mmCIF file of C-alpha atoms in Angstrom:
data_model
loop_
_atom_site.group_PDB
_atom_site.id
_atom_site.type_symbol
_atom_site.label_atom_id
_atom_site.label_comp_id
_atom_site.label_asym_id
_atom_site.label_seq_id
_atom_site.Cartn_x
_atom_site.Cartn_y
_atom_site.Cartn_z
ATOM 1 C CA UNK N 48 0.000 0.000 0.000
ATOM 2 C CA UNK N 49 2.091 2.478 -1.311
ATOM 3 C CA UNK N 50 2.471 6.484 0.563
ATOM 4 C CA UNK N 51 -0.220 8.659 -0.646
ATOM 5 C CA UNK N 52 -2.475 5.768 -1.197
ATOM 6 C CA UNK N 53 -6.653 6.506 -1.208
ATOM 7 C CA UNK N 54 -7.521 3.599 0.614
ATOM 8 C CA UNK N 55 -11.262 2.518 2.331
ATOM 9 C CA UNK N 56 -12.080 0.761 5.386
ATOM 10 C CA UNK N 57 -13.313 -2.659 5.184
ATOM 11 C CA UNK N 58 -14.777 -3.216 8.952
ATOM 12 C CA UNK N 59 -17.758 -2.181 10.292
ATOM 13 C CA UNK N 60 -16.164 -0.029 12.770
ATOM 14 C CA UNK N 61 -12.716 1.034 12.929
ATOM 15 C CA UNK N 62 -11.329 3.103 15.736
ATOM 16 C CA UNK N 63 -8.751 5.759 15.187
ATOM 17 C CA UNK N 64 -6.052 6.042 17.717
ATOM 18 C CA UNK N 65 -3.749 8.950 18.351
ATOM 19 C CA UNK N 66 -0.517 6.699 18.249
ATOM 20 C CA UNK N 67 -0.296 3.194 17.997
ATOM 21 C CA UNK N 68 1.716 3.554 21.560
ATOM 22 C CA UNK N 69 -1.615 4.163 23.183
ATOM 23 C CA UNK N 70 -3.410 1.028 22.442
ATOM 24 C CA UNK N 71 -4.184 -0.747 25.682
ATOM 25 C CA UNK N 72 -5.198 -4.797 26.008
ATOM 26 C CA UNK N 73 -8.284 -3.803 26.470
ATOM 27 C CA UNK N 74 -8.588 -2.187 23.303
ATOM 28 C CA UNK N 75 -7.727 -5.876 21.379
ATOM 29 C CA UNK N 76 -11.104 -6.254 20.194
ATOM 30 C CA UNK N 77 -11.343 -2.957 18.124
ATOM 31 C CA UNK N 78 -8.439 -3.595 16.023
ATOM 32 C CA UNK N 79 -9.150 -7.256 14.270
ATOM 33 C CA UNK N 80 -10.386 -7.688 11.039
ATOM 34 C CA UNK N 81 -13.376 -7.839 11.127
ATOM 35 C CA UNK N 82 -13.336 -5.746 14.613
ATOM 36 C CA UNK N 83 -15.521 -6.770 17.249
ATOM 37 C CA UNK N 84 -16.535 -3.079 18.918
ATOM 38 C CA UNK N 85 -19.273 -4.192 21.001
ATOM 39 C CA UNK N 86 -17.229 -6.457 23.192
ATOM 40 C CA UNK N 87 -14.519 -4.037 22.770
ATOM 41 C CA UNK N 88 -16.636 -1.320 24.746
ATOM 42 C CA UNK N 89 -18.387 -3.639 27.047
ATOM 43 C CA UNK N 90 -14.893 -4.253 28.349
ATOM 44 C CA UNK N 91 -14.247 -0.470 28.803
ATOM 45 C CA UNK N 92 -15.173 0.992 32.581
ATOM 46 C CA UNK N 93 -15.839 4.687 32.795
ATOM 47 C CA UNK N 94 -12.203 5.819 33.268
ATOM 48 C CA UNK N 95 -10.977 4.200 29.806
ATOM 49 C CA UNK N 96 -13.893 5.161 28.055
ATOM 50 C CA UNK N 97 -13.420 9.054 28.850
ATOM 51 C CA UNK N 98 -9.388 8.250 27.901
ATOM 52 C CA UNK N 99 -8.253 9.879 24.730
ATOM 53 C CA UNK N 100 -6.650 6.903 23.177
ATOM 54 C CA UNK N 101 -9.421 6.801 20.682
ATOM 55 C CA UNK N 102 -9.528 9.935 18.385
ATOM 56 C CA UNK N 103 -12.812 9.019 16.518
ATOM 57 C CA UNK N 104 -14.378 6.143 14.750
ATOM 58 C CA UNK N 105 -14.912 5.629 11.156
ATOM 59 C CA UNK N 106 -17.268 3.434 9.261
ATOM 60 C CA UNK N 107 -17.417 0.604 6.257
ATOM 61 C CA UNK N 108 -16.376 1.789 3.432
ATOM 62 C CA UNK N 109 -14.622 5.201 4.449
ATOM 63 C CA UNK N 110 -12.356 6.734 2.420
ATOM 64 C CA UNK N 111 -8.912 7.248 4.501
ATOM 65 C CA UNK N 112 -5.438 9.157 2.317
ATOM 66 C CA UNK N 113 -2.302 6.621 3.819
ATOM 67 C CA UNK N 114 0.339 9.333 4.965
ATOM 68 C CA UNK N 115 2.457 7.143 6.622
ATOM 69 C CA UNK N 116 3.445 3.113 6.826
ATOM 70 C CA UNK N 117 5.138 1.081 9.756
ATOM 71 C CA UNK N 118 6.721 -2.287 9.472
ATOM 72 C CA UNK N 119 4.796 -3.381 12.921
ATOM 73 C CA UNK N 120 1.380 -3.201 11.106
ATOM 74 C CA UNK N 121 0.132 0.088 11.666
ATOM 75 C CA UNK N 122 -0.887 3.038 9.202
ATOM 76 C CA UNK N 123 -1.148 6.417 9.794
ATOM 77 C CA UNK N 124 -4.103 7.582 7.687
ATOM 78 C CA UNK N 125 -5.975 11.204 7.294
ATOM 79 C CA UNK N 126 -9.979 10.217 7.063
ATOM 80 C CA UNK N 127 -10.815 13.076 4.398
ATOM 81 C CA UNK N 128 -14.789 11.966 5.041
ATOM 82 C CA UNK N 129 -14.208 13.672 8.508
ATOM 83 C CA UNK N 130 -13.321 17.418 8.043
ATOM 84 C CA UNK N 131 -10.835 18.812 10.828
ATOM 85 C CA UNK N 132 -9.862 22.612 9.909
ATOM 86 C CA UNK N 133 -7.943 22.696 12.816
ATOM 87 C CA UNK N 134 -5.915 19.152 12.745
ATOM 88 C CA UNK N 135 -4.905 19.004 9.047
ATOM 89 C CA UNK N 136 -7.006 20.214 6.349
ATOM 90 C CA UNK N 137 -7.600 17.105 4.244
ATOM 91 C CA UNK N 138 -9.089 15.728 7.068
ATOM 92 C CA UNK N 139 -8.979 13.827 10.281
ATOM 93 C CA UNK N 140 -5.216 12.310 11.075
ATOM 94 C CA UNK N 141 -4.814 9.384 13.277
ATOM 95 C CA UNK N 142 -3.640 5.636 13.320
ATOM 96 C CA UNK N 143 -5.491 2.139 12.754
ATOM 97 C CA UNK N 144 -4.099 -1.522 11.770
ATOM 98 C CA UNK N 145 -3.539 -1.712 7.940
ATOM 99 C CA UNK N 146 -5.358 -5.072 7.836
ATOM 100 C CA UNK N 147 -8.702 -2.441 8.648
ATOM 101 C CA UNK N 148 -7.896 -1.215 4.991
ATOM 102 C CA UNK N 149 -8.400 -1.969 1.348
ATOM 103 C CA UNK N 150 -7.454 -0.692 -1.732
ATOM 104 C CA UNK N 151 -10.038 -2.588 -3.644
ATOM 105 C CA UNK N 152 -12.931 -0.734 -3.975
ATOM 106 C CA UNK N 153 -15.261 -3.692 -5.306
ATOM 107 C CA UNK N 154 -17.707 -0.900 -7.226
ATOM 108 C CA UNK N 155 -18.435 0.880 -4.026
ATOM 109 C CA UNK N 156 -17.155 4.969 -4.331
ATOM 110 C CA UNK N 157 -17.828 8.085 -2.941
ATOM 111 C CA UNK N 158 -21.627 8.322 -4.336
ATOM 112 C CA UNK N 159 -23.087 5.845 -2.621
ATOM 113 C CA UNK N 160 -26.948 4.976 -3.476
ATOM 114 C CA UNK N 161 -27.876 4.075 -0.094
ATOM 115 C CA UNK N 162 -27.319 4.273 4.043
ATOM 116 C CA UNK N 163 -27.410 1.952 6.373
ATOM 117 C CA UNK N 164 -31.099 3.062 8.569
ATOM 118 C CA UNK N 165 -30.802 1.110 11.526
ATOM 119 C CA UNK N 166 -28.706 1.331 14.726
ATOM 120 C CA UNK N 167 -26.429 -2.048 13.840
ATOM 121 C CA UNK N 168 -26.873 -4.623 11.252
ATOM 122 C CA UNK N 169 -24.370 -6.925 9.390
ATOM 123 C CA UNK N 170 -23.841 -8.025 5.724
ATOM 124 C CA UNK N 171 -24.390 -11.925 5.199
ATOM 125 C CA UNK N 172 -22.692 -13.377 2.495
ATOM 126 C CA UNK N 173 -25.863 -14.714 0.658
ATOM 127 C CA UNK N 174 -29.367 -14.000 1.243
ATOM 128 C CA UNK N 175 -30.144 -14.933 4.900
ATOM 129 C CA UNK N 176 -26.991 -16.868 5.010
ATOM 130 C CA UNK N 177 -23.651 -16.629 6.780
ATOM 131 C CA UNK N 178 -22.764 -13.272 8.047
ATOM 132 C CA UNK N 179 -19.498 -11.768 6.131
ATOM 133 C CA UNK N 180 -19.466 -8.285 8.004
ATOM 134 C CA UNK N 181 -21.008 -7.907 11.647
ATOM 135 C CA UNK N 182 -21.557 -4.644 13.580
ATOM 136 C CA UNK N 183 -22.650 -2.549 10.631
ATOM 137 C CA UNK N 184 -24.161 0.594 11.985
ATOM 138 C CA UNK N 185 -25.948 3.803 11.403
ATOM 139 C CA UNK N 186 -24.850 5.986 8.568
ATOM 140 C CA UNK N 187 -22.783 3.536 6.807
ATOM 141 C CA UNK N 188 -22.944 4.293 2.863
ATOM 142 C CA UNK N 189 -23.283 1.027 0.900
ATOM 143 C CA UNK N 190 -23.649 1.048 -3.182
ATOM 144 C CA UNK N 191 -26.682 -1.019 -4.098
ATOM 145 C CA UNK N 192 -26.329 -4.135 -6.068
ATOM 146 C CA UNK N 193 -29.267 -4.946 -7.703
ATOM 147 C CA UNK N 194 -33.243 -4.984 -6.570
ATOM 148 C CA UNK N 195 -34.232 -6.435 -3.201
ATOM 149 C CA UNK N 196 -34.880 -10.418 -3.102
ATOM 150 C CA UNK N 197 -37.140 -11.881 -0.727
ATOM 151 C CA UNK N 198 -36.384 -8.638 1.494
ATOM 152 C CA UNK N 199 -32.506 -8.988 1.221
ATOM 153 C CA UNK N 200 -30.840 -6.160 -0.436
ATOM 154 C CA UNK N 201 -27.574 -6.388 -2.477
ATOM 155 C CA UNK N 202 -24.985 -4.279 -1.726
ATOM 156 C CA UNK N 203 -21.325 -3.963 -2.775
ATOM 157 C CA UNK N 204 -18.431 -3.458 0.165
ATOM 158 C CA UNK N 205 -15.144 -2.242 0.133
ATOM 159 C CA UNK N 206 -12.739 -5.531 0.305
ATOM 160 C CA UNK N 207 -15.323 -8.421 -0.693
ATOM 161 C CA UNK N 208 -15.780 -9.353 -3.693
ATOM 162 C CA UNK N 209 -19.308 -9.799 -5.432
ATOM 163 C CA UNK N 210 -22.397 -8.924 -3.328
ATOM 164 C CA UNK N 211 -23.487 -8.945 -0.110
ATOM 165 C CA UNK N 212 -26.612 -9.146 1.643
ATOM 166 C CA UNK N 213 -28.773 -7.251 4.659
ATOM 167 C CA UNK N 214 -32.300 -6.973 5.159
ATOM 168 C CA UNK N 215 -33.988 -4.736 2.972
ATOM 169 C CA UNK N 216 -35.723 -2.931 5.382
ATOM 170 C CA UNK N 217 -32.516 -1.723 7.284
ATOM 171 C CA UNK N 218 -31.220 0.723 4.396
ATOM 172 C CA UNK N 219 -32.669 3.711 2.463
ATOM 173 C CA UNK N 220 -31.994 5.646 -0.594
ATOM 174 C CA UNK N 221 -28.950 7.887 -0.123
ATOM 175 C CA UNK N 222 -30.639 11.503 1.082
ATOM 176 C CA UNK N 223 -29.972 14.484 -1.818
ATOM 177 C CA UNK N 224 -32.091 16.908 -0.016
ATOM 178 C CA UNK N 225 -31.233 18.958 3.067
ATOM 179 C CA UNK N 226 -32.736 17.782 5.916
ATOM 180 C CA UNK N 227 -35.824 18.755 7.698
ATOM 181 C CA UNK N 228 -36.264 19.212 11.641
ATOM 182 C CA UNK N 229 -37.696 15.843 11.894
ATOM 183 C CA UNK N 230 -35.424 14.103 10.067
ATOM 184 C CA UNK N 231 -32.824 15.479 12.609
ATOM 185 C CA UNK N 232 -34.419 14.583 15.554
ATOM 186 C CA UNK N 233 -35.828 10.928 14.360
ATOM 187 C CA UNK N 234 -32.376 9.537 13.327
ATOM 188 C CA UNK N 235 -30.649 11.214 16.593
ATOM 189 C CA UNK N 236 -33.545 9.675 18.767
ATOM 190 C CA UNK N 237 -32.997 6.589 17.638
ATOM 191 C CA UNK N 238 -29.266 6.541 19.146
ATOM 192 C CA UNK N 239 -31.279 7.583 22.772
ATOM 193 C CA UNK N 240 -29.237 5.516 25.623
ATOM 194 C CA UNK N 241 -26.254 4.909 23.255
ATOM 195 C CA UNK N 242 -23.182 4.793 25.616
ATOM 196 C CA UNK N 243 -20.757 7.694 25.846
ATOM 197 C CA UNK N 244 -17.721 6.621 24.325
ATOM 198 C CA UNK N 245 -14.838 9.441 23.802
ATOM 199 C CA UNK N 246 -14.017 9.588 19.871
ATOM 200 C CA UNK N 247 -16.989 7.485 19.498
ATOM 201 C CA UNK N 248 -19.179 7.894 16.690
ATOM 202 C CA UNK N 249 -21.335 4.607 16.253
ATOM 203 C CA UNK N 250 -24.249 3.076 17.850
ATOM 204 C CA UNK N 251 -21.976 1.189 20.500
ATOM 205 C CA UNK N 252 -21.016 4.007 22.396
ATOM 206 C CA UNK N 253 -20.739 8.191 20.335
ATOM 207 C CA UNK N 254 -19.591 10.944 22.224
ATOM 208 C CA UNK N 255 -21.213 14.674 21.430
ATOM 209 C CA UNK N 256 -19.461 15.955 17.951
ATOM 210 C CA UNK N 257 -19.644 12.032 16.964
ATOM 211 C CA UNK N 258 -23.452 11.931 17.828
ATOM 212 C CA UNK N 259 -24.043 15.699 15.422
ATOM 213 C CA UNK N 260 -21.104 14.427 12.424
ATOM 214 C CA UNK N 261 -23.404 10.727 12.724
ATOM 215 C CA UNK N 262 -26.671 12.185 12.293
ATOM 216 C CA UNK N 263 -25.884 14.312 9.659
ATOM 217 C CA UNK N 264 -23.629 12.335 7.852
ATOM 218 C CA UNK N 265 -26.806 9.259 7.794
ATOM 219 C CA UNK N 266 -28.723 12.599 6.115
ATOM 220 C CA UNK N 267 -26.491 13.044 3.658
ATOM 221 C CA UNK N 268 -24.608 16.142 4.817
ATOM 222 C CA UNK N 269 -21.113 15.974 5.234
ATOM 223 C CA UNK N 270 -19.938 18.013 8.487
ATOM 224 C CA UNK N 271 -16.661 18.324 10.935
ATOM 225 C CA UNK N 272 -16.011 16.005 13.250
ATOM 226 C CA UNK N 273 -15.196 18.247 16.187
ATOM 227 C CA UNK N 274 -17.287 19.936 18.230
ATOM 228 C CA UNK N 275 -14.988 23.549 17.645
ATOM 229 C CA UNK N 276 -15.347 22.788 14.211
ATOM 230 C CA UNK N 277 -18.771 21.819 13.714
ATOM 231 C CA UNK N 278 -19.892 25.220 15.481
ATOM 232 C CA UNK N 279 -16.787 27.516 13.395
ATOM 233 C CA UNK N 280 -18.567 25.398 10.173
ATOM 234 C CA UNK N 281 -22.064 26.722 11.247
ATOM 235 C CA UNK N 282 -24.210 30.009 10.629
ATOM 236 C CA UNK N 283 -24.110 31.183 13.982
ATOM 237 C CA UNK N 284 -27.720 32.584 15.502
ATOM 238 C CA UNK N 285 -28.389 34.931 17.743
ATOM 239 C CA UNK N 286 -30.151 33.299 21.071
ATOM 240 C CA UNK N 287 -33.508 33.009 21.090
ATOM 241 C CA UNK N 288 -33.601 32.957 16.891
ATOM 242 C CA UNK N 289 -32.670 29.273 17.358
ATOM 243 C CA UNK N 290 -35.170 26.497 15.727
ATOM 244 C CA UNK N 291 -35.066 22.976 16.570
ATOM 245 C CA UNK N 292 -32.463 20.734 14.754
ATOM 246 C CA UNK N 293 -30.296 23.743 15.314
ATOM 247 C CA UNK N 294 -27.476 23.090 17.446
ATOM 248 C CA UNK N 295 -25.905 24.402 21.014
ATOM 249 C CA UNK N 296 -22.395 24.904 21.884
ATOM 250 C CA UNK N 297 -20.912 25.828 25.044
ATOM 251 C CA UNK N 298 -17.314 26.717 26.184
ATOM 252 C CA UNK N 299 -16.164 28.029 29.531
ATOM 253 C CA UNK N 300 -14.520 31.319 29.511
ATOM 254 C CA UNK N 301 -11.694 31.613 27.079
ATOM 255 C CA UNK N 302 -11.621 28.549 26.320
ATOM 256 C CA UNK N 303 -12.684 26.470 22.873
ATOM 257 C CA UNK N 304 -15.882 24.684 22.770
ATOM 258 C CA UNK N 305 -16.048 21.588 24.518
ATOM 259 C CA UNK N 306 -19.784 20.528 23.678
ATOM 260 C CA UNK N 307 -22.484 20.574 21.446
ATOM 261 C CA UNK N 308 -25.617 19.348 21.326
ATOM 262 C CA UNK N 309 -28.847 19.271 19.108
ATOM 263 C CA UNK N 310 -31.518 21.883 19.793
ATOM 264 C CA UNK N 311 -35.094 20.059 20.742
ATOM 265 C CA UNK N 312 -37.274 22.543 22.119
ATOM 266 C CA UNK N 313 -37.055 26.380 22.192
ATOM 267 C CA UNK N 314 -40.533 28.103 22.959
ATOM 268 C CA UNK N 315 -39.779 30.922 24.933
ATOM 269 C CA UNK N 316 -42.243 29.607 27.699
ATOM 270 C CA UNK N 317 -40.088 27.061 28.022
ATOM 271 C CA UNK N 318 -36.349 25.942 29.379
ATOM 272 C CA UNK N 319 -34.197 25.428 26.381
ATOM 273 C CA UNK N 320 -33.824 21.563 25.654
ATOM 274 C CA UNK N 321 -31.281 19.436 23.973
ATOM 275 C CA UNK N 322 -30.234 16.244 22.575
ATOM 276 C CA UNK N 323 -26.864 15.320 23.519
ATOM 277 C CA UNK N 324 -24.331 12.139 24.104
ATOM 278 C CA UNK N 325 -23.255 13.222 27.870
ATOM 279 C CA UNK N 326 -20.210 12.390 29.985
ATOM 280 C CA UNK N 327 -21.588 13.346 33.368
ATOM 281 C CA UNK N 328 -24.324 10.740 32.300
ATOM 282 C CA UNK N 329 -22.668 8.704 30.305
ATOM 283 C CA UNK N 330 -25.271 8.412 27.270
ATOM 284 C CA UNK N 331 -27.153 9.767 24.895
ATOM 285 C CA UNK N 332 -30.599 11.675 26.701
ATOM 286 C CA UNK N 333 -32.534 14.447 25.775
ATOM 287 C CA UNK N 334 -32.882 16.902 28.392
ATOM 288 C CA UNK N 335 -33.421 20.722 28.965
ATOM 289 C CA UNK N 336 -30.587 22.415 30.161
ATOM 290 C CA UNK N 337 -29.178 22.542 33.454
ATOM 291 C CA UNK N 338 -27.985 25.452 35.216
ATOM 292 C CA UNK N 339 -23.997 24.559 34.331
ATOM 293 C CA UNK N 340 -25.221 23.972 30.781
ATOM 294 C CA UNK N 341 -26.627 27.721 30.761
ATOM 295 C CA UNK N 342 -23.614 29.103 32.762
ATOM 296 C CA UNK N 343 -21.271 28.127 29.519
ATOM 297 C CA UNK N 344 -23.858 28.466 26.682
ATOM 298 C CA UNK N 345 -21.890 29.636 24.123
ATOM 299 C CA UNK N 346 -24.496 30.039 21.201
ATOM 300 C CA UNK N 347 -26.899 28.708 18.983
ATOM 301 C CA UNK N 348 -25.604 27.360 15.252
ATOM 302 C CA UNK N 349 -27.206 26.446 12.229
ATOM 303 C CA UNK N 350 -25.298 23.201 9.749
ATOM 304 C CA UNK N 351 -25.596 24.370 5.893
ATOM 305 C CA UNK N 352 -29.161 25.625 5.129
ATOM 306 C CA UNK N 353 -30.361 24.628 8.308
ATOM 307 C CA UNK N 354 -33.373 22.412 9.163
ATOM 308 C CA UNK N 355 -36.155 23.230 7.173
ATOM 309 C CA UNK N 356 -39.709 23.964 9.115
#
């Protein structure tokens, strides 16, 4: 895989790590091929998961530049489907095992026809059969194969050759309109309870930018992956001009934002509620916003053209 390299991933989930140095035993399950993240973050107690080992997560059939090679088994890779301004501006840089890569792209490219609708679901090998690919989740972009059989849908992944298989009812057409309100809240509710995971950005465990890039990127539109970013990305909005789907951010005094969350309720009768993967309670809830929450309310934002009414 030679420097320079546009290369996919070819697990369900791969985690990106901020040096190869930092992996712990713990973290074995996350780095096979195929990786096994739910047992990987089952193992995890509260004081690893809030660690900073893990830089973020990315998803079948993500397209990764390979900056850098070594002989142990490890590439450093910049995930250009993740946009960091502030880390490097092709995208976001961090390490993962090379056998979590391919270079074949088996059909599957950047315009994918459909997304993966469901919190987790795997790719089976034939119809109903085997399963080739477990822990498939949310947002995933898979290029259709062919019409539905028997309510199995044919898809084409990065790394297998010929087509795989996943119930029909667990993917939808690719979005190519901006989203609406409800769109933003029904795919965000639906990771409700999700664990907080730092760098996480799957329905295993998501932390707050990974929970806004997710959502998003499962509607089509292709956002930061940092909280700072996602907010510097945004139209910002004057308080109380705010809709829901909009988001919050909040950073203490001179310092950069540190959360963000996804605007639920804003009548003026009302507190101000949120949607929001938090550490203090270690999930995803929806919640209005407590009186620390208002202390270090930074703003209100609005992603591209915004929600629509």
């Amino acid at each position: 895989m030679p420097l320079g390299t546009e290369a996919m991933v070819r697990v369900a989930v791969a985690a990106l790590w901020s040096s190869p140095d930092a992996v712990r035993p713990v973290d074995a399950p996350a780095l096979g091929a195929p990786a096994d993240v739910g047992a990987w973050v089952a193992g995890l107690d509260a004081a690893r998961q809030a660690g900073e080992a893990v830089l973020s997560q990315l998803l079948l059939g993500e397209r990764v530049l390979v900056t850098e090679l070594r002989p142990d088994g490890w590439a450093h890779v910049v995930a250009v489907e993740q946009p960091s301004a502030r880390l490097d501006p092709r995208g976001y840089p961090g390490w993962l095992p090379i056998t979590q890569l391919t270079t074949a792209a088996t059909g599957v490219d950047g315009t994918a026809q459909m997304v993966v609708d469901t919190a987790v679901t795997a790719l089976h090998a034939t119809a109903a059969g085997p399963v080739a690919v477990p822990g498939v989740v949310l947002g995933t972009r898979l290029a259709g194969a062919g019409a539905p059989v028997d309510g199995w849908q044919p898809v084409l992944a990065p790394g297998h050759t010929g087509a795989l298989w996943l119930p029909a009812a667990h993917v939808v057409a690719a979005p190519t309109m901006p989203p609406t309100a409800e769109q933003v809240l029904s795919v965000a509710a639906r990771l409700l309870d999700v664990e907080y995971l730092w760098g996480g950005m799957s329905a295993y465990g998501i932390d707050c930018s990974g929970l806004v890039h997710l959502v998003w990127r499962r509607l089509g539109v292709l956002v930061p992956r940092d909280a700072s970013d996602q907010a510097t990305a945004a139209r910002r909005l004057e308080l109380g001009t705010e809709r829901v789907g909009d988001l919050y951010s909040f950073a203490r005094p001179g310092r950069r934002i540190h959360h963000i969350g996804i605007v639920t309720a804003t009548e003026p009768r009302r507190e101000r509620r949120m949607l929001h993967a938090c550490h203090g309670h270690r999930r995803v809830l929806e919640e209005p916003l407590s009186v620390e929450r208002n202390a270090t309310l930074l703003g209100a934002h609005r992603l591209g053209a915004g929600p629509a009414r």
